């Protein structure tokens, strides 16, 4: 069984503060790592796909890093805003198109 | 922006009825996925296709669920007969390759009474 673990499960952050959370995975059989943002009552929205050890991606105030050798990825949000409130899902391809999803980190930004 | 289109957006029907959900993937995407959102398991993969061929439907109850791609612009998910435990949001997603992001439709919210 290939487990994708995310921590913390939930997080409350004051507006304006920066935050980060983690996705951990077995480093063998790695193919690609995806980050999605999933707002309540909407559909998941792709943020990043990363494939190479040391990859760093950035989209506005959100960025992500990847360490395939030790099996983790960090997602960072700088200067949190209320619209950042969502569940952030990490998912991995282990050699084919199927994604194995983590259970997500539920982020709530407190105004 | 190209989008995955799902219909219907909402469906309420009685137990035992047939339900058909439709998905139009993004033009040119050769991989199509059906997911179900559940409270316990988050996003559960039901089935997926590559170039219209079914590759994996192990997540789908075979006795009542079926998934097909009659052509490259249409994927369908059918439930017959439907049961109350099938009530959920069903998402379709499409992708260009496994190293490209999956693009999700808005989902079909299904309620079986």
mmCIF file of C-alpha atoms in Angstrom:
data_model
loop_
_atom_site.group_PDB
_atom_site.id
_atom_site.type_symbol
_atom_site.label_atom_id
_atom_site.label_comp_id
_atom_site.label_asym_id
_atom_site.label_seq_id
_atom_site.Cartn_x
_atom_site.Cartn_y
_atom_site.Cartn_z
ATOM 1 C CA UNK A 1 0.000 0.000 0.000
ATOM 2 C CA UNK A 2 1.391 3.379 -1.012
ATOM 3 C CA UNK A 3 0.399 5.942 1.607
ATOM 4 C CA UNK A 4 0.397 9.683 1.150
ATOM 5 C CA UNK A 5 0.254 11.468 4.485
ATOM 6 C CA UNK A 6 -0.492 15.105 5.079
ATOM 7 C CA UNK A 7 0.007 17.110 8.233
ATOM 8 C CA UNK A 8 -1.448 18.831 10.017
ATOM 9 C CA UNK A 9 -4.991 17.628 9.403
ATOM 10 C CA UNK A 10 -6.317 21.131 10.069
ATOM 11 C CA UNK A 11 -4.856 24.531 10.710
ATOM 12 C CA UNK A 12 -6.155 27.940 11.778
ATOM 13 C CA UNK A 13 -4.018 30.904 10.769
ATOM 14 C CA UNK A 14 -4.460 34.592 11.401
ATOM 15 C CA UNK A 15 -4.915 36.728 8.299
ATOM 16 C CA UNK A 16 -1.572 38.141 7.230
ATOM 17 C CA UNK A 17 0.490 35.352 8.778
ATOM 18 C CA UNK A 18 2.468 32.895 6.691
ATOM 19 C CA UNK A 19 2.038 29.158 7.025
ATOM 20 C CA UNK A 20 3.197 25.837 5.633
ATOM 21 C CA UNK A 21 2.192 22.204 5.698
ATOM 22 C CA UNK A 22 3.629 18.868 4.692
ATOM 23 C CA UNK A 23 3.019 15.955 2.395
ATOM 24 C CA UNK A 24 4.984 12.747 3.071
ATOM 25 C CA UNK A 25 5.244 9.764 0.759
ATOM 26 C CA UNK A 26 7.338 6.644 0.183
ATOM 27 C CA UNK A 27 10.335 7.844 -1.814
ATOM 28 C CA UNK A 28 10.578 4.735 -3.961
ATOM 29 C CA UNK A 29 8.346 4.462 -7.057
ATOM 30 C CA UNK A 30 7.958 8.222 -7.155
ATOM 31 C CA UNK A 31 6.737 9.622 -10.460
ATOM 32 C CA UNK A 32 5.066 13.003 -9.904
ATOM 33 C CA UNK A 33 3.560 14.980 -7.032
ATOM 34 C CA UNK A 34 0.481 17.161 -7.384
ATOM 35 C CA UNK A 35 -0.932 19.861 -5.098
ATOM 36 C CA UNK A 36 -4.617 20.838 -5.347
ATOM 37 C CA UNK A 37 -6.699 23.455 -3.576
ATOM 38 C CA UNK A 38 -10.270 22.407 -2.803
ATOM 39 C CA UNK A 39 -12.676 25.058 -1.610
ATOM 40 C CA UNK A 40 -15.895 24.000 0.086
ATOM 41 C CA UNK A 41 -18.713 23.249 -2.374
ATOM 42 C CA UNK A 42 -16.360 23.583 -5.344
ATOM 43 C CA UNK A 43 -14.104 21.201 -7.268
ATOM 44 C CA UNK A 44 -10.382 20.628 -6.735
ATOM 45 C CA UNK A 45 -8.173 23.118 -8.533
ATOM 46 C CA UNK A 46 -4.653 22.195 -9.604
ATOM 47 C CA UNK A 47 -1.870 24.275 -8.069
ATOM 48 C CA UNK A 48 1.379 22.510 -8.991
ATOM 49 C CA UNK A 49 2.819 19.340 -10.454
ATOM 50 C CA UNK A 50 6.406 18.550 -9.520
ATOM 51 C CA UNK A 51 8.597 15.742 -10.744
ATOM 52 C CA UNK A 52 12.246 16.465 -9.974
ATOM 53 C CA UNK A 53 14.081 16.387 -6.659
ATOM 54 C CA UNK A 54 14.667 19.974 -5.604
ATOM 55 C CA UNK A 55 11.786 21.316 -7.697
ATOM 56 C CA UNK A 56 10.340 24.578 -6.474
ATOM 57 C CA UNK A 57 7.155 26.048 -7.895
ATOM 58 C CA UNK A 58 5.479 29.384 -7.187
ATOM 59 C CA UNK A 59 2.068 30.842 -7.969
ATOM 60 C CA UNK A 60 1.480 34.234 -6.426
ATOM 61 C CA UNK A 61 1.758 33.895 -2.646
ATOM 62 C CA UNK A 62 1.792 30.096 -2.765
ATOM 63 C CA UNK A 63 4.913 28.038 -3.328
ATOM 64 C CA UNK A 64 5.949 24.413 -3.002
ATOM 65 C CA UNK A 65 9.158 22.428 -2.699
ATOM 66 C CA UNK A 66 9.912 18.779 -3.334
ATOM 67 C CA UNK A 67 12.426 16.373 -1.804
ATOM 68 C CA UNK A 68 12.071 12.983 -3.473
ATOM 69 C CA UNK A 69 15.031 11.401 -1.669
ATOM 70 C CA UNK A 70 13.512 11.869 1.763
ATOM 71 C CA UNK A 71 9.919 11.707 0.559
ATOM 72 C CA UNK A 72 8.280 15.019 1.386
ATOM 73 C CA UNK A 73 6.899 18.200 -0.102
ATOM 74 C CA UNK A 74 6.102 21.472 1.623
ATOM 75 C CA UNK A 75 3.422 23.944 0.589
ATOM 76 C CA UNK A 76 3.939 27.519 1.768
ATOM 77 C CA UNK A 77 1.436 30.364 1.835
ATOM 78 C CA UNK A 78 2.821 33.825 2.445
ATOM 79 C CA UNK A 79 0.641 36.533 3.977
ATOM 80 C CA UNK A 80 -2.538 34.428 4.290
ATOM 81 C CA UNK A 81 -5.794 35.913 3.040
ATOM 82 C CA UNK A 82 -9.385 34.770 3.747
ATOM 83 C CA UNK A 83 -9.661 33.417 0.195
ATOM 84 C CA UNK A 84 -6.876 30.946 1.000
ATOM 85 C CA UNK A 85 -9.281 29.037 3.260
ATOM 86 C CA UNK A 86 -9.630 25.613 1.652
ATOM 87 C CA UNK A 87 -8.486 22.015 1.905
ATOM 88 C CA UNK A 88 -5.085 21.496 0.317
ATOM 89 C CA UNK A 89 -4.654 18.045 -1.192
ATOM 90 C CA UNK A 90 -1.411 16.357 -2.066
ATOM 91 C CA UNK A 91 -1.503 13.473 -4.547
ATOM 92 C CA UNK A 92 1.079 11.246 -6.177
ATOM 93 C CA UNK A 93 1.475 9.275 -9.357
ATOM 94 C CA UNK A 94 3.263 6.036 -8.637
ATOM 95 C CA UNK A 95 4.098 5.062 -12.204
ATOM 96 C CA UNK A 96 0.765 5.495 -13.970
ATOM 97 C CA UNK A 97 -2.054 8.009 -14.356
ATOM 98 C CA UNK A 98 -3.805 7.111 -11.100
ATOM 99 C CA UNK A 99 -3.429 9.632 -8.309
ATOM 100 C CA UNK A 100 -3.102 8.496 -4.717
ATOM 101 C CA UNK A 101 -4.493 11.326 -2.626
ATOM 102 C CA UNK A 102 -3.625 12.333 0.901
ATOM 103 C CA UNK A 103 -6.462 13.195 3.265
ATOM 104 C CA UNK A 104 -5.703 16.896 2.981
ATOM 105 C CA UNK A 105 -4.911 19.811 5.254
ATOM 106 C CA UNK A 106 -7.945 21.945 6.030
ATOM 107 C CA UNK A 107 -6.798 25.577 6.289
ATOM 108 C CA UNK A 108 -8.958 28.266 7.868
ATOM 109 C CA UNK A 109 -7.828 31.879 7.761
ATOM 110 C CA UNK A 110 -9.109 33.952 10.665
ATOM 111 C CA UNK A 111 -9.849 37.575 9.676
ATOM 112 C CA UNK B 1 -10.183 28.704 -20.502
ATOM 113 C CA UNK B 2 -10.976 25.103 -21.450
ATOM 114 C CA UNK B 3 -13.069 23.308 -18.845
ATOM 115 C CA UNK B 4 -14.387 19.876 -18.021
ATOM 116 C CA UNK B 5 -18.177 19.964 -18.262
ATOM 117 C CA UNK B 6 -20.397 17.702 -16.182
ATOM 118 C CA UNK B 7 -24.139 17.229 -16.414
ATOM 119 C CA UNK B 8 -26.448 17.261 -14.615
ATOM 120 C CA UNK B 9 -25.227 19.555 -11.859
ATOM 121 C CA UNK B 10 -27.761 18.137 -9.419
ATOM 122 C CA UNK B 11 -29.865 14.985 -9.534
ATOM 123 C CA UNK B 12 -32.491 13.814 -7.077
ATOM 124 C CA UNK B 13 -34.204 10.526 -7.748
ATOM 125 C CA UNK B 14 -35.803 7.599 -6.012
ATOM 126 C CA UNK B 15 -34.101 4.420 -5.034
ATOM 127 C CA UNK B 16 -34.088 1.845 -7.829
ATOM 128 C CA UNK B 17 -34.001 4.371 -10.667
ATOM 129 C CA UNK B 18 -31.251 4.463 -13.265
ATOM 130 C CA UNK B 19 -28.902 7.444 -13.046
ATOM 131 C CA UNK B 20 -26.625 8.591 -15.862
ATOM 132 C CA UNK B 21 -23.949 11.223 -15.326
ATOM 133 C CA UNK B 22 -22.102 12.747 -18.260
ATOM 134 C CA UNK B 23 -18.727 14.358 -18.672
ATOM 135 C CA UNK B 24 -17.134 16.252 -21.537
ATOM 136 C CA UNK B 25 -13.367 16.239 -21.018
ATOM 137 C CA UNK B 26 -11.106 19.024 -22.212
ATOM 138 C CA UNK B 27 -10.415 18.630 -25.932
ATOM 139 C CA UNK B 28 -7.128 16.826 -26.464
ATOM 140 C CA UNK B 29 -6.943 15.297 -22.984
ATOM 141 C CA UNK B 30 -6.521 11.561 -23.385
ATOM 142 C CA UNK B 31 -7.075 10.501 -19.787
ATOM 143 C CA UNK B 32 -10.451 10.737 -18.040
ATOM 144 C CA UNK B 33 -11.223 9.931 -14.405
ATOM 145 C CA UNK B 34 -14.395 9.426 -12.369
ATOM 146 C CA UNK B 35 -14.212 10.196 -8.637
ATOM 147 C CA UNK B 36 -16.707 10.137 -5.811
ATOM 148 C CA UNK B 37 -16.428 12.505 -2.860
ATOM 149 C CA UNK B 38 -17.181 10.784 0.416
ATOM 150 C CA UNK B 39 -16.977 11.998 3.987
ATOM 151 C CA UNK B 40 -14.800 9.106 5.060
ATOM 152 C CA UNK B 41 -12.440 8.697 2.139
ATOM 153 C CA UNK B 42 -12.259 12.137 0.588
ATOM 154 C CA UNK B 43 -11.792 11.588 -3.153
ATOM 155 C CA UNK B 44 -12.362 7.984 -4.151
ATOM 156 C CA UNK B 45 -11.330 6.909 -7.670
ATOM 157 C CA UNK B 46 -14.051 4.890 -9.355
ATOM 158 C CA UNK B 47 -12.647 4.383 -12.850
ATOM 159 C CA UNK B 48 -10.362 5.889 -15.445
ATOM 160 C CA UNK B 49 -9.748 5.743 -19.173
ATOM 161 C CA UNK B 50 -6.781 6.359 -21.416
ATOM 162 C CA UNK B 51 -7.551 7.031 -25.082
ATOM 163 C CA UNK B 52 -11.131 5.869 -24.346
ATOM 164 C CA UNK B 53 -9.997 2.442 -23.130
ATOM 165 C CA UNK B 54 -10.934 1.564 -19.542
ATOM 166 C CA UNK B 55 -7.754 0.996 -17.545
ATOM 167 C CA UNK B 56 -8.948 0.576 -14.006
ATOM 168 C CA UNK B 57 -12.446 0.308 -12.599
ATOM 169 C CA UNK B 58 -11.513 -1.539 -9.436
ATOM 170 C CA UNK B 59 -12.940 1.244 -7.282
ATOM 171 C CA UNK B 60 -16.410 0.815 -8.713
ATOM 172 C CA UNK B 61 -19.149 -1.557 -7.464
ATOM 173 C CA UNK B 62 -19.464 -3.668 -10.611
ATOM 174 C CA UNK B 63 -22.935 -4.970 -9.970
ATOM 175 C CA UNK B 64 -24.587 -1.578 -10.317
ATOM 176 C CA UNK B 65 -22.048 0.886 -11.722
ATOM 177 C CA UNK B 66 -20.738 1.110 -15.267
ATOM 178 C CA UNK B 67 -18.445 3.626 -16.944
ATOM 179 C CA UNK B 68 -17.967 4.116 -20.672
ATOM 180 C CA UNK B 69 -16.457 6.502 -23.196
ATOM 181 C CA UNK B 70 -18.584 6.258 -26.361
ATOM 182 C CA UNK B 71 -16.317 8.813 -28.008
ATOM 183 C CA UNK B 72 -13.441 11.131 -27.127
ATOM 184 C CA UNK B 73 -15.788 13.948 -26.133
ATOM 185 C CA UNK B 74 -18.079 12.021 -23.805
ATOM 186 C CA UNK B 75 -17.641 9.876 -20.710
ATOM 187 C CA UNK B 76 -20.615 8.409 -18.864
ATOM 188 C CA UNK B 77 -21.115 6.919 -15.423
ATOM 189 C CA UNK B 78 -24.293 4.921 -14.880
ATOM 190 C CA UNK B 79 -25.825 3.526 -11.725
ATOM 191 C CA UNK B 80 -28.574 0.927 -12.092
ATOM 192 C CA UNK B 81 -30.336 0.368 -9.761
ATOM 193 C CA UNK B 82 -29.447 3.325 -7.560
ATOM 194 C CA UNK B 83 -29.418 3.058 -3.769
ATOM 195 C CA UNK B 84 -29.442 5.716 -1.014
ATOM 196 C CA UNK B 85 -25.795 4.924 -0.180
ATOM 197 C CA UNK B 86 -24.843 6.147 -3.677
ATOM 198 C CA UNK B 87 -25.707 9.697 -2.631
ATOM 199 C CA UNK B 88 -22.537 11.739 -3.062
ATOM 200 C CA UNK B 89 -20.839 14.274 -5.311
ATOM 201 C CA UNK B 90 -19.353 12.646 -8.419
ATOM 202 C CA UNK B 91 -16.466 14.391 -10.137
ATOM 203 C CA UNK B 92 -15.038 13.876 -13.574
ATOM 204 C CA UNK B 93 -11.485 14.998 -14.342
ATOM 205 C CA UNK B 94 -9.303 14.929 -17.433
ATOM 206 C CA UNK B 95 -5.557 15.243 -17.990
ATOM 207 C CA UNK B 96 -3.135 15.422 -20.882
ATOM 208 C CA UNK B 97 -0.639 12.991 -19.334
ATOM 209 C CA UNK B 98 0.121 11.610 -15.892
ATOM 210 C CA UNK B 99 2.632 14.385 -15.269
ATOM 211 C CA UNK B 100 0.110 17.092 -16.061
ATOM 212 C CA UNK B 101 -2.518 18.323 -13.592
ATOM 213 C CA UNK B 102 -5.977 16.851 -13.595
ATOM 214 C CA UNK B 103 -8.716 19.333 -14.415
ATOM 215 C CA UNK B 104 -11.936 18.711 -12.516
ATOM 216 C CA UNK B 105 -15.500 19.405 -13.534
ATOM 217 C CA UNK B 106 -17.938 21.075 -11.141
ATOM 218 C CA UNK B 107 -19.347 17.718 -10.094
ATOM 219 C CA UNK B 108 -22.787 16.105 -10.056
ATOM 220 C CA UNK B 109 -24.488 16.175 -6.660
ATOM 221 C CA UNK B 110 -26.551 12.996 -6.526
ATOM 222 C CA UNK B 111 -29.253 12.339 -3.948
ATOM 223 C CA UNK B 112 -31.030 8.990 -3.879
ATOM 224 C CA UNK B 113 -34.182 9.015 -1.767
#
